[in-house]
Amino acid sequence: MDNGFDIFLWLIFPYICLTIFILGHIWRYRYDKFGWTSRSSQMYESSILRWANPMFHFGILAVFLGHVMGLGIPQTWTDAAGISHSMYHFMAISVGAIAGVFTIVGFIGLLYRRRFTKAVMGATTVMDKVMYFMLGIVILGGLLNTATGAVGDYNYREGVSIWFRSIFYFSPQPELMVGAPLSFQFHAIAAIALFALWPFTRLVHVFTAPLGYLFRPYIVYRSRDAHEGSRAHRRGWDKVDTIPRRRK
């Protein structure tokens, strides 16, 4: 591979983005702890958020787990487990399509809510807009690959997946991405760029998920007794005696 642009795109650029991803989170945590938040806007609008937020988050979680399996687990392992390529391909396309639909519908709902709810739009920062734009590109690129994968014959586990793992082995094989279909190249570049943007957006809240809520004890709310002690309960409209009474 003699093309310098390909070397930059599939060898240098990933390491630049991963370095920014790691150092950016360290910097953000040290100097912007109060900004390390999802910037919740639930108080402004909740009717759309109630269904769009869980659809997006559950969908994107399924997509993430699918990528972990598709990119992180070698094909030789699934072959050894008795999962044929055709069976794996069918599972990846079917489950990926369902997860993708959930993700895109939830994402569209969140975008609609943010754009057409005045208070939510007023709380939207420039980095929020950039983040939503990049996230939308990555999601659309993934759906495009799912659609083309259903009718195409390209096996990304013999190309993209090996290239992806080779980056973390510090033995990169950029030539594998040069021969990949354009849609896979587009999706990979957009995803890598999103990683570089990640530390400077609200996406940092992914690493501080409130897992403690799953294990904390229930909070019990008790109503106040109407007659605590010997003093009679005063109603809200009763006149308050501001003149101190003389002790006998």
Short mmCIF file of N, CA and C in Angstrom, two decimals, residues 158-225:
data_model
loop_
_atom_site.label_atom_id
_atom_site.label_comp_id
_atom_site.label_asym_id
_atom_site.label_seq_id
_atom_site.Cartn_x
_atom_site.Cartn_y
_atom_site.Cartn_z
N GLU A 158 -13.62 -10.70 8.08
CA GLU A 158 -12.32 -11.04 7.50
C GLU A 158 -11.55 -9.80 7.05
N GLY A 159 -12.15 -8.63 7.26
CA GLY A 159 -11.50 -7.39 6.86
C GLY A 159 -11.55 -6.35 7.95
N VAL A 160 -12.70 -5.71 8.13
CA VAL A 160 -12.85 -4.62 9.09
C VAL A 160 -12.53 -5.09 10.51
N SER A 161 -13.04 -6.25 10.89
CA SER A 161 -12.83 -6.73 12.26
C SER A 161 -11.36 -6.97 12.57
N ILE A 162 -10.64 -7.58 11.63
CA ILE A 162 -9.21 -7.84 11.85
C ILE A 162 -8.45 -6.52 11.93
N TRP A 163 -8.78 -5.57 11.05
CA TRP A 163 -8.14 -4.25 11.10
C TRP A 163 -8.40 -3.58 12.45
N PHE A 164 -9.64 -3.66 12.93
CA PHE A 164 -10.00 -3.02 14.20
C PHE A 164 -9.19 -3.61 15.36
N ARG A 165 -9.10 -4.92 15.41
CA ARG A 165 -8.35 -5.56 16.50
C ARG A 165 -6.86 -5.29 16.38
N SER A 166 -6.37 -5.17 15.16
CA SER A 166 -4.94 -4.96 14.96
C SER A 166 -4.48 -3.62 15.52
N ILE A 167 -5.38 -2.65 15.60
CA ILE A 167 -5.04 -1.35 16.17
C ILE A 167 -4.67 -1.50 17.64
N PHE A 168 -5.44 -2.31 18.36
CA PHE A 168 -5.20 -2.49 19.79
C PHE A 168 -4.08 -3.48 20.06
N TYR A 169 -3.72 -4.27 19.05
CA TYR A 169 -2.55 -5.14 19.18
C TYR A 169 -1.27 -4.38 18.88
N PHE A 170 -1.40 -3.11 18.44
CA PHE A 170 -0.28 -2.28 18.01
C PHE A 170 0.48 -2.96 16.87
N SER A 171 -0.31 -3.63 16.03
CA SER A 171 0.22 -4.24 14.82
C SER A 171 -0.78 -4.00 13.70
N PRO A 172 -1.01 -2.71 13.37
CA PRO A 172 -2.10 -2.34 12.45
C PRO A 172 -1.93 -2.91 11.05
N GLN A 173 -3.07 -3.22 10.45
CA GLN A 173 -3.10 -3.73 9.08
C GLN A 173 -4.03 -2.84 8.25
N PRO A 174 -3.59 -1.64 7.92
CA PRO A 174 -4.44 -0.68 7.20
C PRO A 174 -4.86 -1.17 5.82
N GLU A 175 -4.10 -2.07 5.23
CA GLU A 175 -4.44 -2.55 3.88
C GLU A 175 -5.78 -3.27 3.85
N LEU A 176 -6.23 -3.77 5.00
CA LEU A 176 -7.52 -4.48 5.04
C LEU A 176 -8.70 -3.52 4.82
N MET A 177 -8.53 -2.26 5.23
CA MET A 177 -9.62 -1.28 5.06
C MET A 177 -9.62 -0.69 3.66
N VAL A 178 -8.48 -0.72 3.00
CA VAL A 178 -8.42 -0.17 1.64
C VAL A 178 -9.34 -0.96 0.71
N GLY A 179 -9.44 -2.25 0.93
CA GLY A 179 -10.27 -3.10 0.08
C GLY A 179 -11.69 -3.25 0.55
N ALA A 180 -12.06 -2.58 1.67
CA ALA A 180 -13.43 -2.69 2.18
C ALA A 180 -14.38 -1.83 1.37
N PRO A 181 -15.67 -2.18 1.31
CA PRO A 181 -16.65 -1.35 0.60
C PRO A 181 -16.69 0.06 1.16
N LEU A 182 -17.09 1.00 0.34
CA LEU A 182 -17.10 2.42 0.72
C LEU A 182 -17.99 2.67 1.94
N SER A 183 -19.11 1.97 2.03
CA SER A 183 -20.02 2.19 3.16
C SER A 183 -19.36 1.81 4.49
N PHE A 184 -18.57 0.76 4.50
CA PHE A 184 -17.86 0.35 5.70
C PHE A 184 -16.75 1.34 6.04
N GLN A 185 -16.07 1.86 5.01
CA GLN A 185 -15.04 2.87 5.24
C GLN A 185 -15.64 4.14 5.84
N PHE A 186 -16.77 4.56 5.30
CA PHE A 186 -17.46 5.76 5.77
C PHE A 186 -17.88 5.59 7.24
N HIS A 187 -18.46 4.44 7.55
CA HIS A 187 -18.92 4.18 8.91
C HIS A 187 -17.76 4.15 9.89
N ALA A 188 -16.64 3.56 9.49
CA ALA A 188 -15.47 3.46 10.36
C ALA A 188 -14.87 4.83 10.64
N ILE A 189 -14.74 5.67 9.62
CA ILE A 189 -14.16 7.00 9.81
C ILE A 189 -15.06 7.85 10.70
N ALA A 190 -16.38 7.79 10.47
CA ALA A 190 -17.31 8.57 11.29
C ALA A 190 -17.25 8.13 12.75
N ALA A 191 -17.19 6.82 12.99
CA ALA A 191 -17.14 6.31 14.35
C ALA A 191 -15.84 6.72 15.05
N ILE A 192 -14.72 6.66 14.32
CA ILE A 192 -13.43 7.05 14.91
C ILE A 192 -13.43 8.54 15.25
N ALA A 193 -13.98 9.36 14.36
CA ALA A 193 -14.06 10.80 14.62
C ALA A 193 -14.95 11.09 15.83
N LEU A 194 -16.02 10.31 16.01
CA LEU A 194 -16.90 10.48 17.16
C LEU A 194 -16.15 10.19 18.46
N PHE A 195 -15.25 9.22 18.43
CA PHE A 195 -14.45 8.92 19.62
C PHE A 195 -13.57 10.11 20.01
N ALA A 196 -13.05 10.83 19.03
CA ALA A 196 -12.23 12.01 19.32
C ALA A 196 -13.09 13.13 19.90
N LEU A 197 -14.33 13.21 19.48
CA LEU A 197 -15.24 14.25 19.96
C LEU A 197 -15.82 13.91 21.33
N TRP A 198 -15.90 12.65 21.66
CA TRP A 198 -16.59 12.12 22.84
C TRP A 198 -16.28 12.86 24.15
N PRO A 199 -15.01 13.06 24.51
CA PRO A 199 -14.71 13.62 25.84
C PRO A 199 -15.22 15.04 26.04
N PHE A 200 -15.57 15.74 24.97
CA PHE A 200 -15.95 17.14 25.07
C PHE A 200 -17.45 17.35 24.92
N THR A 201 -18.21 16.27 25.04
CA THR A 201 -19.66 16.33 24.91
C THR A 201 -20.32 15.67 26.11
N ARG A 202 -21.64 15.65 26.10
CA ARG A 202 -22.39 15.01 27.18
C ARG A 202 -22.27 13.49 27.16
N LEU A 203 -21.63 12.93 26.14
CA LEU A 203 -21.46 11.49 26.06
C LEU A 203 -20.59 10.94 27.18
N VAL A 204 -19.87 11.81 27.90
CA VAL A 204 -19.03 11.35 28.99
C VAL A 204 -19.85 10.67 30.09
N HIS A 205 -21.15 10.96 30.15
CA HIS A 205 -21.98 10.38 31.21
C HIS A 205 -22.10 8.87 31.08
N VAL A 206 -21.71 8.33 29.92
CA VAL A 206 -21.73 6.88 29.73
C VAL A 206 -20.83 6.19 30.76
N PHE A 207 -19.74 6.84 31.14
CA PHE A 207 -18.78 6.23 32.05
C PHE A 207 -19.12 6.48 33.52
N THR A 208 -20.19 7.15 33.78
CA THR A 208 -20.64 7.35 35.16
C THR A 208 -22.11 6.98 35.27
N ALA A 209 -22.47 5.87 34.66
CA ALA A 209 -23.86 5.40 34.74
C ALA A 209 -24.21 5.09 36.19
N PRO A 210 -25.40 5.50 36.64
CA PRO A 210 -25.78 5.30 38.05
C PRO A 210 -26.13 3.85 38.36
N LEU A 211 -25.13 2.97 38.32
CA LEU A 211 -25.39 1.55 38.57
C LEU A 211 -25.80 1.29 40.02
N GLY A 212 -25.48 2.24 40.91
CA GLY A 212 -25.84 2.06 42.30
C GLY A 212 -27.34 1.99 42.52
N TYR A 213 -28.10 2.56 41.59
CA TYR A 213 -29.55 2.52 41.71
C TYR A 213 -30.08 1.10 41.66
N LEU A 214 -29.32 0.20 41.02
CA LEU A 214 -29.78 -1.18 40.90
C LEU A 214 -29.67 -1.93 42.22
N PHE A 215 -28.83 -1.43 43.13
CA PHE A 215 -28.55 -2.18 44.35
C PHE A 215 -28.92 -1.42 45.63
N ARG A 216 -29.31 -0.16 45.51
CA ARG A 216 -29.62 0.60 46.71
C ARG A 216 -30.95 0.13 47.30
N PRO A 217 -31.15 0.29 48.60
CA PRO A 217 -32.43 -0.08 49.21
C PRO A 217 -33.53 0.87 48.78
N TYR A 218 -34.75 0.40 48.89
CA TYR A 218 -35.88 1.24 48.53
C TYR A 218 -35.96 2.43 49.48
N ILE A 219 -36.38 3.55 48.94
CA ILE A 219 -36.60 4.73 49.76
C ILE A 219 -38.08 4.76 50.13
N VAL A 220 -38.35 4.75 51.44
CA VAL A 220 -39.72 4.73 51.91
C VAL A 220 -40.12 6.13 52.35
N TYR A 221 -41.19 6.64 51.76
CA TYR A 221 -41.70 7.95 52.14
C TYR A 221 -42.90 7.75 53.06
N ARG A 222 -42.86 8.41 54.21
CA ARG A 222 -43.97 8.30 55.16
C ARG A 222 -44.65 9.65 55.29
N SER A 223 -45.96 9.61 55.38
CA SER A 223 -46.70 10.86 55.56
C SER A 223 -46.53 11.35 56.99
N ARG A 224 -46.55 12.64 57.14
CA ARG A 224 -46.38 13.22 58.47
C ARG A 224 -47.64 13.01 59.31
N ASP A 225 -47.45 12.63 60.55
CA ASP A 225 -48.59 12.40 61.44
C ASP A 225 -49.32 13.72 61.67
#
